[in-house]
XYZ file of C-alpha atoms in Angstrom:
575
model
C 0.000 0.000 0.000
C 1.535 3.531 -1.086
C 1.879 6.028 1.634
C -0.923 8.580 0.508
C -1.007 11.201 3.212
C -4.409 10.832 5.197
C -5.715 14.016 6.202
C -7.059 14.120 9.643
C -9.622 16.908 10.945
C -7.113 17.080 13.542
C -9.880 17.498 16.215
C -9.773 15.398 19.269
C -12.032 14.804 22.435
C -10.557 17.529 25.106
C -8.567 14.901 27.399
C -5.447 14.838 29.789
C -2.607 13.409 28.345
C -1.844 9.711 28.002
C -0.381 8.761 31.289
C 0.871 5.646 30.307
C 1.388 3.293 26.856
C 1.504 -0.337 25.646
C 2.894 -1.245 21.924
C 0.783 -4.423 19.692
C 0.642 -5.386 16.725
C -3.137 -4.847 15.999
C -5.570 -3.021 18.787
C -9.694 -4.075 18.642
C -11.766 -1.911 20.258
C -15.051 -4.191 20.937
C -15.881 -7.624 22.580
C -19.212 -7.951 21.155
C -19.089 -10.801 18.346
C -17.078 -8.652 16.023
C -14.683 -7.419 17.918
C -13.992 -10.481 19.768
C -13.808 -12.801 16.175
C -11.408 -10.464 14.831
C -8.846 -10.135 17.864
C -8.881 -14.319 17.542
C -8.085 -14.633 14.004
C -5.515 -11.673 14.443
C -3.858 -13.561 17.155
C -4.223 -17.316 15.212
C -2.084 -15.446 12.588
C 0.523 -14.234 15.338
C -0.500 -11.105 16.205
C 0.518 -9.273 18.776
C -3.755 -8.569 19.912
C -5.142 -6.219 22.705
C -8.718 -6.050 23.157
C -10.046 -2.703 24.577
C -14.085 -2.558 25.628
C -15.964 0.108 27.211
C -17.302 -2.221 30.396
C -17.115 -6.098 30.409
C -15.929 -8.218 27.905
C -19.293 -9.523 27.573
C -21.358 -6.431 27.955
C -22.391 -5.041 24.454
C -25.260 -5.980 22.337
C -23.884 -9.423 21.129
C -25.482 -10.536 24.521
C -28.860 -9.443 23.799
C -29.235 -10.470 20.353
C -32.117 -12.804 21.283
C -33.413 -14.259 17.836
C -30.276 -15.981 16.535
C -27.848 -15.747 13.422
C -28.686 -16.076 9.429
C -26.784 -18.485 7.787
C -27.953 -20.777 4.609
C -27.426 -23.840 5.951
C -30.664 -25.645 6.065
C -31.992 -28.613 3.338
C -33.229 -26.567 0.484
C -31.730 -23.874 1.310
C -28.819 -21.613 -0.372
C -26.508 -18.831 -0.546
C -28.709 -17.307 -3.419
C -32.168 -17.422 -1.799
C -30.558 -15.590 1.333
C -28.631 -12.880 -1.222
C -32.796 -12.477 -2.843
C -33.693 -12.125 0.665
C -31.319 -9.926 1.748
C -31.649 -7.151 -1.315
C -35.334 -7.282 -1.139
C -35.353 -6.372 2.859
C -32.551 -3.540 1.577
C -34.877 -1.534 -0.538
C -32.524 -1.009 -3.049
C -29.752 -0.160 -1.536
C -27.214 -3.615 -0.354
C -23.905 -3.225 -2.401
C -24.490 -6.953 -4.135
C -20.991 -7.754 -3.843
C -20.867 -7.027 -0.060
C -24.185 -9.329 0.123
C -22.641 -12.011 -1.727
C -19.611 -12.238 0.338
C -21.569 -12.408 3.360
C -24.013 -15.287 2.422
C -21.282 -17.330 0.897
C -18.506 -17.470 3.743
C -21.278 -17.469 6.185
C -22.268 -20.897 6.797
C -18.354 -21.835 7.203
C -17.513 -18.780 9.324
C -21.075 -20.055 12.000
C -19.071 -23.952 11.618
C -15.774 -21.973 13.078
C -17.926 -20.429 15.310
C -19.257 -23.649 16.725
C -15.839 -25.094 16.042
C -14.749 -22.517 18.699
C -17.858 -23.209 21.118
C -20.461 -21.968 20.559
C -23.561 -24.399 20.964
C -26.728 -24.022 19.146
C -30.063 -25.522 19.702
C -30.488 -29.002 17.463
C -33.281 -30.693 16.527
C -34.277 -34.230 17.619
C -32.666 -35.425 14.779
C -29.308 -34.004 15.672
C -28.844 -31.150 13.234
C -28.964 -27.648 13.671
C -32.649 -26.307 14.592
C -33.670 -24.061 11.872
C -36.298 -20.932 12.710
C -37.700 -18.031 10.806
C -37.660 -14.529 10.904
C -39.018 -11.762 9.130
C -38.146 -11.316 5.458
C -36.910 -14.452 5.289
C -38.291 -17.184 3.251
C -36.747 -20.553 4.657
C -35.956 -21.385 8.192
C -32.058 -20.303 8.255
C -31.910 -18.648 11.706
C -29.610 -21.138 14.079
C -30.336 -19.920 17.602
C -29.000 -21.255 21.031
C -30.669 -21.387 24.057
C -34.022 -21.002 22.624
C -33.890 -16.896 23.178
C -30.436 -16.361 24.126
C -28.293 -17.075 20.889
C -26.341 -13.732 21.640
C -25.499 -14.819 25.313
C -23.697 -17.585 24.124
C -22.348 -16.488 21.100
C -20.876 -14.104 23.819
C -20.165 -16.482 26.362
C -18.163 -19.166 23.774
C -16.162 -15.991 22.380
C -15.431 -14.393 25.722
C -13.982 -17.863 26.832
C -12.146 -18.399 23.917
C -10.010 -14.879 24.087
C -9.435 -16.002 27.413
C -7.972 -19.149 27.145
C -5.813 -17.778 24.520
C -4.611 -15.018 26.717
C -5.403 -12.614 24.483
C -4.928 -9.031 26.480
C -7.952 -7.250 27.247
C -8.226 -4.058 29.025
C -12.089 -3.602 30.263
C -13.630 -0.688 31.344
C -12.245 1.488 29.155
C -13.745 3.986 27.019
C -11.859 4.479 23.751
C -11.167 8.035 22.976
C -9.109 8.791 19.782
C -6.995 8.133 17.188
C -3.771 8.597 16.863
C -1.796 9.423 14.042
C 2.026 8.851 12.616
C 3.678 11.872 10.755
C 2.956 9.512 7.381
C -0.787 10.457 8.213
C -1.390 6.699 9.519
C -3.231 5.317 12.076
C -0.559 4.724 15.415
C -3.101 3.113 17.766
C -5.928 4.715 20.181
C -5.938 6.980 23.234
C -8.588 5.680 25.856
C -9.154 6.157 29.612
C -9.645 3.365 32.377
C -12.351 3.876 34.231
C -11.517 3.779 37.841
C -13.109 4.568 41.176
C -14.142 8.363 40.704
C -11.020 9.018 39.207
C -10.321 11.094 35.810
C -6.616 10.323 35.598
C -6.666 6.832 33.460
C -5.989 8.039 30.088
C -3.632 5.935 28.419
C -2.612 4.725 24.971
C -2.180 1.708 22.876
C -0.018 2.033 19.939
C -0.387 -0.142 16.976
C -0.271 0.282 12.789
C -3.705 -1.363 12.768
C -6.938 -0.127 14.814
C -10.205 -2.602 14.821
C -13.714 -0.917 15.454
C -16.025 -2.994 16.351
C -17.982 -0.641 18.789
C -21.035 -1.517 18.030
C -23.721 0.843 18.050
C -25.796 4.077 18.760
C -29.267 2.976 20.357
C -28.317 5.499 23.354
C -28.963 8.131 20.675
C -32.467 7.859 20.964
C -34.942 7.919 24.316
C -36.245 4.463 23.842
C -34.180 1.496 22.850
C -32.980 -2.548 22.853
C -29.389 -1.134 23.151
C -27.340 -1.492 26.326
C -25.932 1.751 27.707
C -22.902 1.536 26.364
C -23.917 2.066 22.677
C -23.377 6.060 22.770
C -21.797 5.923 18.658
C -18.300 6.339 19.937
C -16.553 4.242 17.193
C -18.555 6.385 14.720
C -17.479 9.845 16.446
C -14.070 8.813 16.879
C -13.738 7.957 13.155
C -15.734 11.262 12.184
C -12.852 12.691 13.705
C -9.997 10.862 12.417
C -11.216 11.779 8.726
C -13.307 8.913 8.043
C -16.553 8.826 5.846
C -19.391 7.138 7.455
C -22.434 6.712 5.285
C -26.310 5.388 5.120
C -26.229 6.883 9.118
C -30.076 7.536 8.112
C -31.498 4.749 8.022
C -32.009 3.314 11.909
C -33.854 0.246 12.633
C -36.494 0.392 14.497
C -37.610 -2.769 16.100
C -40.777 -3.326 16.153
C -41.772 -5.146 19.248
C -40.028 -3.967 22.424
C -41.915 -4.342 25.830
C -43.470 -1.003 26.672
C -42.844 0.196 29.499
C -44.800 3.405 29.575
C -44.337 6.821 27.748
C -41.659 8.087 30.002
C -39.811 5.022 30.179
C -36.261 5.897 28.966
C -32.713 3.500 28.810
C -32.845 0.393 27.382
C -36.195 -1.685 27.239
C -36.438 -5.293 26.667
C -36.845 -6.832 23.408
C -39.612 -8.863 22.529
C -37.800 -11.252 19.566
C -38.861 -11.398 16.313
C -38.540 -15.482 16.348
C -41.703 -15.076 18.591
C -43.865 -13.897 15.374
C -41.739 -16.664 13.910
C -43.326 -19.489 15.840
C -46.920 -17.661 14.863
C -47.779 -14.761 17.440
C -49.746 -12.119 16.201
C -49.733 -8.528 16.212
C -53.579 -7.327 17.766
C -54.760 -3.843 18.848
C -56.723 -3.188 21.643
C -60.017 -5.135 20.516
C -57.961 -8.169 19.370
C -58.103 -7.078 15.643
C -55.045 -8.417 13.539
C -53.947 -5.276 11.595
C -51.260 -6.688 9.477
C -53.008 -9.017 7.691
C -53.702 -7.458 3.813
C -50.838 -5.053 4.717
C -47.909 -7.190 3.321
C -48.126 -10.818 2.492
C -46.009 -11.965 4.524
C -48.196 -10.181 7.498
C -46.591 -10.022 10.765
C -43.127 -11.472 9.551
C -42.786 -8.864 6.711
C -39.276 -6.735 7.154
C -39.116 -4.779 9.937
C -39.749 -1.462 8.851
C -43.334 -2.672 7.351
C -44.502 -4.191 10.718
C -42.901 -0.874 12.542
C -44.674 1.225 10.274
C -48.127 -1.036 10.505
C -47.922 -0.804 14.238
C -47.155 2.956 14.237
C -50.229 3.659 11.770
C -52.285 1.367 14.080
C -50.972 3.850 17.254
C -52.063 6.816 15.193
C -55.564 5.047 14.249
C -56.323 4.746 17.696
C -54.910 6.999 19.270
C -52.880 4.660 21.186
C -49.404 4.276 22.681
C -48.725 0.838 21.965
C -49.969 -2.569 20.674
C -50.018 -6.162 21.463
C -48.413 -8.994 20.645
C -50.662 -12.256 21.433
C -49.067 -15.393 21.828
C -51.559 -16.949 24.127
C -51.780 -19.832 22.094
C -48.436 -21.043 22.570
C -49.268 -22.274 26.196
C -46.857 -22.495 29.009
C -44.210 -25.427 28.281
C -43.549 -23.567 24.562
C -42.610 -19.966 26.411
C -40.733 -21.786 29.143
C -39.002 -23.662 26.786
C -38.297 -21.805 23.301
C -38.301 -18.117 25.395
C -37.328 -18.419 28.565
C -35.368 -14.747 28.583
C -38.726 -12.787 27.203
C -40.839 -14.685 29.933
C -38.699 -14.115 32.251
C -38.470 -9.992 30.994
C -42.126 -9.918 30.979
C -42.702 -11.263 33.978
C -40.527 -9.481 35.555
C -42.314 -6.060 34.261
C -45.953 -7.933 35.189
C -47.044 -8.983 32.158
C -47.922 -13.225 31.476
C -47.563 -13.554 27.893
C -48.906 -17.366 28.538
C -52.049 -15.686 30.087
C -52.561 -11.880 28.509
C -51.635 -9.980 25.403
C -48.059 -8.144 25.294
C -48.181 -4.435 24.761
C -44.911 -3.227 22.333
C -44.335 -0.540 20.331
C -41.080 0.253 18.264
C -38.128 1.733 19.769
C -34.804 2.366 17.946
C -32.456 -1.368 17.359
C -29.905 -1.218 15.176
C -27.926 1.157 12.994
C -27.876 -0.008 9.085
C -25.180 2.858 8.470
C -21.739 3.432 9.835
C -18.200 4.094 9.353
C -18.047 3.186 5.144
C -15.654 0.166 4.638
C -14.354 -1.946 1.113
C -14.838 -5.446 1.354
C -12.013 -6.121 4.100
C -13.164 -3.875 6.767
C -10.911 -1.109 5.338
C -12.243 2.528 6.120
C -11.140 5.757 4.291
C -8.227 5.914 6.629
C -5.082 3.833 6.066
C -4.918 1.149 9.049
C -8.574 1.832 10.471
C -10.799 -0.825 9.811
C -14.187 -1.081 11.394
C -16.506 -4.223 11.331
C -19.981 -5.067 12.904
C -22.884 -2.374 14.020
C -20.634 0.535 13.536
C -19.654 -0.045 10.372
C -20.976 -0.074 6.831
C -19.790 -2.787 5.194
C -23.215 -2.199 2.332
C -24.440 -5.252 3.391
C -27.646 -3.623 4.819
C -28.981 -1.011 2.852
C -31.492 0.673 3.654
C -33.260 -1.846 6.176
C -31.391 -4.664 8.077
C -32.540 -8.439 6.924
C -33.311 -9.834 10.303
C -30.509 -11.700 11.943
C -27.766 -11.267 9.365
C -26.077 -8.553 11.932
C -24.322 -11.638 14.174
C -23.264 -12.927 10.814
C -21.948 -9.637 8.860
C -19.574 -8.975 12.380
C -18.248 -13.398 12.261
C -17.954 -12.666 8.034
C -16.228 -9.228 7.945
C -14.158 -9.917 11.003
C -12.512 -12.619 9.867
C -11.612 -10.719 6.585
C -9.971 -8.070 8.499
C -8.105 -9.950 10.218
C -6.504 -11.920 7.277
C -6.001 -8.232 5.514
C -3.538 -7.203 8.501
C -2.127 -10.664 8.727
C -1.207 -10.136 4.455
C 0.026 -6.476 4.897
C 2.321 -7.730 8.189
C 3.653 -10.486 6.168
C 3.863 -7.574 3.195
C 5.474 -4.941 5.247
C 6.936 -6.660 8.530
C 4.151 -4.744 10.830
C 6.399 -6.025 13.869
C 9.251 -4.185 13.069
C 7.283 -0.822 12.738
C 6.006 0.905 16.004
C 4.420 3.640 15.067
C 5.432 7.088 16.660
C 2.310 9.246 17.502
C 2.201 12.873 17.038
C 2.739 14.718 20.630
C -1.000 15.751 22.562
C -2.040 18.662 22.247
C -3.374 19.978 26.102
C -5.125 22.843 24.983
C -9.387 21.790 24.728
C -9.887 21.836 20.634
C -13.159 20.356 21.154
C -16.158 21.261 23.565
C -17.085 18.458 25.698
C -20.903 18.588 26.964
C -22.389 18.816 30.056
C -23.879 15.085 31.164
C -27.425 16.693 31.190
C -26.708 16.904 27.198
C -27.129 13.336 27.251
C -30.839 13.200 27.716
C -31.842 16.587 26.149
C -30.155 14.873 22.884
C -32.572 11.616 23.208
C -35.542 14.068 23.722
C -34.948 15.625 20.211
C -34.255 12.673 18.393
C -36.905 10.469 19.802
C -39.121 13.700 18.703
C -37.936 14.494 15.520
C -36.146 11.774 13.929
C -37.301 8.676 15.128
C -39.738 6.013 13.121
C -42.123 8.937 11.392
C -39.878 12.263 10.254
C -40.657 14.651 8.093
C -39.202 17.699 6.611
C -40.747 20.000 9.867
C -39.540 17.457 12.675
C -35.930 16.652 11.275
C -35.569 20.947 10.707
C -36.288 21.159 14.536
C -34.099 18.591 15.794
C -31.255 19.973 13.625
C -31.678 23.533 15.089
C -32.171 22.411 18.350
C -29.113 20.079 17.941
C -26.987 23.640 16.294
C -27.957 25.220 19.486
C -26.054 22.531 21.954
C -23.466 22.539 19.757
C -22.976 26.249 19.015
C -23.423 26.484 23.121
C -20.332 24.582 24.054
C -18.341 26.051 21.405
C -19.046 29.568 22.113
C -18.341 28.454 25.721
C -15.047 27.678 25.167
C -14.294 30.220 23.045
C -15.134 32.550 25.539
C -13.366 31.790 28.579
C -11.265 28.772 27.314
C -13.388 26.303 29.458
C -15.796 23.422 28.577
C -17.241 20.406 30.978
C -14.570 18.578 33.217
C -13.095 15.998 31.246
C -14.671 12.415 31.692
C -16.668 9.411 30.490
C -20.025 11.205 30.891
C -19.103 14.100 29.362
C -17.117 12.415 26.404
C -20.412 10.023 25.378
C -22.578 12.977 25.415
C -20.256 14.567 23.330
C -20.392 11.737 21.092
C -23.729 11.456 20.624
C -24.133 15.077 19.434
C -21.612 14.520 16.968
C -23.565 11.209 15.461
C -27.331 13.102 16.419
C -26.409 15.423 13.820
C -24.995 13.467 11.122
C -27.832 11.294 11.255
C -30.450 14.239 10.858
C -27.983 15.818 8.236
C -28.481 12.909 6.333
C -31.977 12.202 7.112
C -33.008 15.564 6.190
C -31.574 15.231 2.913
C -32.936 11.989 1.833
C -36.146 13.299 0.903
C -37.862 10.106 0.311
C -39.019 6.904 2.239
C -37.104 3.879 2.013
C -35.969 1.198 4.373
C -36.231 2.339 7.254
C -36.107 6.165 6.756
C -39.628 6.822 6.740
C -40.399 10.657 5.652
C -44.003 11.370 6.172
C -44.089 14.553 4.004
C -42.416 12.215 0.993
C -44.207 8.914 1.441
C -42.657 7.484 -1.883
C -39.519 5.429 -2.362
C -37.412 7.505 -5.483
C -35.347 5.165 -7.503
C -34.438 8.149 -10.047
C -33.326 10.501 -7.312
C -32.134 8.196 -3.685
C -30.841 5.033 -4.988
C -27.497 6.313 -3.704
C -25.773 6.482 -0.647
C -25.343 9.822 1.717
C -21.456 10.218 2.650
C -20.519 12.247 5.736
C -17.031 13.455 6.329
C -16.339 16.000 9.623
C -14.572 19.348 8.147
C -11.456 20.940 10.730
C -13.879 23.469 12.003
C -16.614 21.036 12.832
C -18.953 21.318 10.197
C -20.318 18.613 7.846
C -19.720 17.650 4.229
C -21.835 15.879 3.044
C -22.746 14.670 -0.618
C -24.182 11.313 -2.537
C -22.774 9.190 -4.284
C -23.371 8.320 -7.777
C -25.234 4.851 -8.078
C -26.280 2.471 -5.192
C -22.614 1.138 -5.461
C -19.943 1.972 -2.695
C -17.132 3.865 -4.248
C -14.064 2.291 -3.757
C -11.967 3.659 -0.094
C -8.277 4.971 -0.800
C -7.073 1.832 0.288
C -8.916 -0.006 -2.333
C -7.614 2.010 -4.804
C -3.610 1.675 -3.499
C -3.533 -2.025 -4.398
């Protein structure tokens, strides 16, 4: 790869100093299923690894992906079928090749995850127990532990890196990257959380940086993501340079327990493999309101069944409908879903006896940091893989369950790219040396308040229904926080004590408005972008991708691309 000169924004998160250093080979940031596949093919190829992650090794989403992971490896089923399934639940907008990759290396990349572990559910015949999920036309969804296929995809993963002795450093929030003089990434500064202390900022120095973050649920008031998901991977590479794309197009899943209107945090999810076995989607009279809606009724794609269930709210002037899986009868919850029983219960509600009220709340994040084919970003040695990336694999709606399998896929490639370009360039003898710190604050942090004021005006104005009035108001109110802190600092040098509060809130500004940027400017509905004032899907116009770089003084560029197909990255092009 030549050495083409990256230009950074050169705007970092106002920290101390790093205190202390390690060297590696390769650094992941991320133990969800991603992160944690990636750091154990890096280190099967003799990497030097370190594994960085916000809280616990097994705290991101991995653990609460409930329905399972998509691979075509059922009788009658085939790579094919799931790429049909997958561009159809995309509304136009999967990059084919990017699909393709994914549904033909799954099936082997879920045996090496078994290989490694992990242990799925199996039929009485001995094979692999097949379900089905929305969008999808065969059963192809393996699942473990009837409900709790994430747990121990986590759990086999989590053991694994251990029994390698693969370093991890936990409870660390990831803050920046660093940069060589060359313009290439040098590794990541990140602080360790300790008791009430701001003083563990550190840094890891490496030629190659992993994301694998996971993503932004936190962004938004109501959500199936765990607190951790505050878009940091996606800030931090906004910052490096990076281009993230399709950030407008959030999944909203469609059944999540309600908890009430003022209910905030992370709610429990309600799976979608529980419409798989056959519960239906009622309203208050016991009326079945997706039926003539799509033909596939309550397992359509997920942004149909959101949208059928918010139209049904608006109807009847209701905050929520039901989910009714009476019929299943006790020994078929207990057994296939003992985690959502257990949730419900837990929250009052026996789904063996009554009705479950759910309405949407936001799930997963179809856009990210934009990546080629091996995990590459625009910035030479950054790769990202999982939730916060964009891989093109998605489009503009997520198939169900092909998220577990995009991070096992794409991880895997990453991690034989560095392997190649260490055996290319001899990686080990190269530790990068980072430009010096700058201590002067470059960049406002927020006050931890900010945190829930930005929720408010997303969940308001750019959550499932937007339109051209709601996203306008979110973006001013948005400018205003932003233009606050800024003119804060430049007034009296100051901005919010440095910390992990303050840095996530700050982060989730700087995603809050790229993704109403974006959304603003994709006037159509697609996916799961759903514009109320432009109710139409616009092949002529949007069958293209929104780009998103960060400009030195903070503002946005934006622009679209030219067809649905990912331009190549700058790496791509080196080769």
């Amino acid at each position: 790869m030549s050495q083409h000169r990256h230009t950074s924004t050169g705007i970092r998160l106002h920290a101390p100093a790093p205190g202390w250093s390690i060297s590696a080979d390769v650094v992941v940031v991320g133990s969800g299923v991603a992160g944690l596949t990636a750091a154990l093919r890096c280190e099967a190829a003799g990497l030097n690894t370190v594994v960085v992650t916000k809280a616990r090794l097994d705290d991101g989403s991995t653990r609460w992906a409930q329905g399972g992971i998509a691979a075509a490896l059922g009788e009658g089923d085939s790579p094919d079928q799931h790429l049909d399934d997958t561009l159809v639940a995309g509304a136009g907008l999967c990059d084919e090749e990017a699909v393709r990759i994914l549904v033909t290396e799954g099936p082997d990349a879920v045996r090496r995850l078994i290989e490694t572990g992990a242990r799925f559910d199996e039929s009485s015949e001995g094979g692999l127990e097949l379900t089905r999920e929305g969008g999808h036309h065969r059963r192809r969804i393996a699942h473990a532990g009837g409900d709790a296929t994430g747990a121990e995809i986590s759990r086999a993963l989590v053991e694994a890196v251990r029994a390698r002795g693969v370093r991890t450093i936990e409870n660390a929030l990831v803050l920046d990257l660093l940069w060589d003089a060359e313009g290439r990434t040098a590794g990541v500064t990140l602080h360790v959380m300790g008791e009430g202390q701001h003083d563990g900022v550190g840094a890891v120095h490496a030629p190659a940086v992993v994301l694998a973050t996971g993503g932004m649920g936190q962004v938004y008031s109501a959500t199936t993501n765990p607190s951790v998901s505050t878009g940091d991977g996606v800030a931090l590479a906004l910052r490096a340079g990076a281009e993230v794309s399709d950030l407008e197009f959030v999944q909203f899943h469609p059944t999540v327990l309600f908890l009430g209107p003022e209910a905030e945090g992370q709610q429990p999810l309600v799976s979608e493999a529980v419409r798989g076995e056959g519960a239906h989607l009622v309203d208050a009279d016991g009326v079945r309101f997706m039926l003539g809606r799509h033909e596939l009724a309550e397992l359509a794609p997920r942004d149909i069944v959101a949208k059928g269930i918010m139209r049904r709210m608006q109807e009847r002037d209701a905050e929520h409908m039901y989910l009714d899986a009476r019929h299943f009868g006790a020994e078929m919850w207990e057994h296939r879903f003992p985690t959502i029983l257990a949730a419900c219960r837990a929250h009052g509600i026996d789904p063996v006896t009554e009705p479950i009220p759910v309405a949407p709340a936001a799930h997963y994040a179809s856009g990210g940091v934009r990546t080629d084919s091996h995990g590459r970003t625009t910035v030479p040695g950054l790769y990202a893989c999982g939730e916060v990336a964009c891989t093109g694999v998605h489009g503009a709606n997520r198939l169900a369950s092909n998220s577990l399998l995009e991070g096992l896929v794409y991880a895997e490639r990453i991690a034989a790219d560095i392997a190649a370009s260490r055996a290319g360039d001899g990686l080990h003898a190269r530790v990068p040396e980072p430009l010096p710190h700058r201590e002067t604050p470059e960049h406002p942090l927020l006050s931890p308040e900010a945190r829930f004021t930005i929720q408010r005006i997303m969940s308001r104005g750019a959550g499932v229904l937007r339109s051209a009035e709601s996203l306008a108001r979110a973006a001013d109110q948005l400018q205003r926080l932003h233009t606050d802190a800024r003119d804060t600092l430049a007034e009296n040098g100051k901005t919010a004590e440095p910390g992990v509060d303050t840095w996530e809130a700050t982060n989730l500004l700087c995603v809050a408005r790229v993704l109403v940027a974006a959304a603003q400017l994709r006037e159509e509905t697609r996916g799961c972008h759903w514009r109320e004032d432009r109710p139409e899907r616009d092949d002529t116009a949007w069958r293209r991708h929104i780009v998103v770089r960060l400009n030195p003084d903070r503002t946005l560029a934006v622009h679209t691309t030219d067809t649905a197909d990912f331009p190549p990255t700058r790496q791509q092009q080196e080769q």
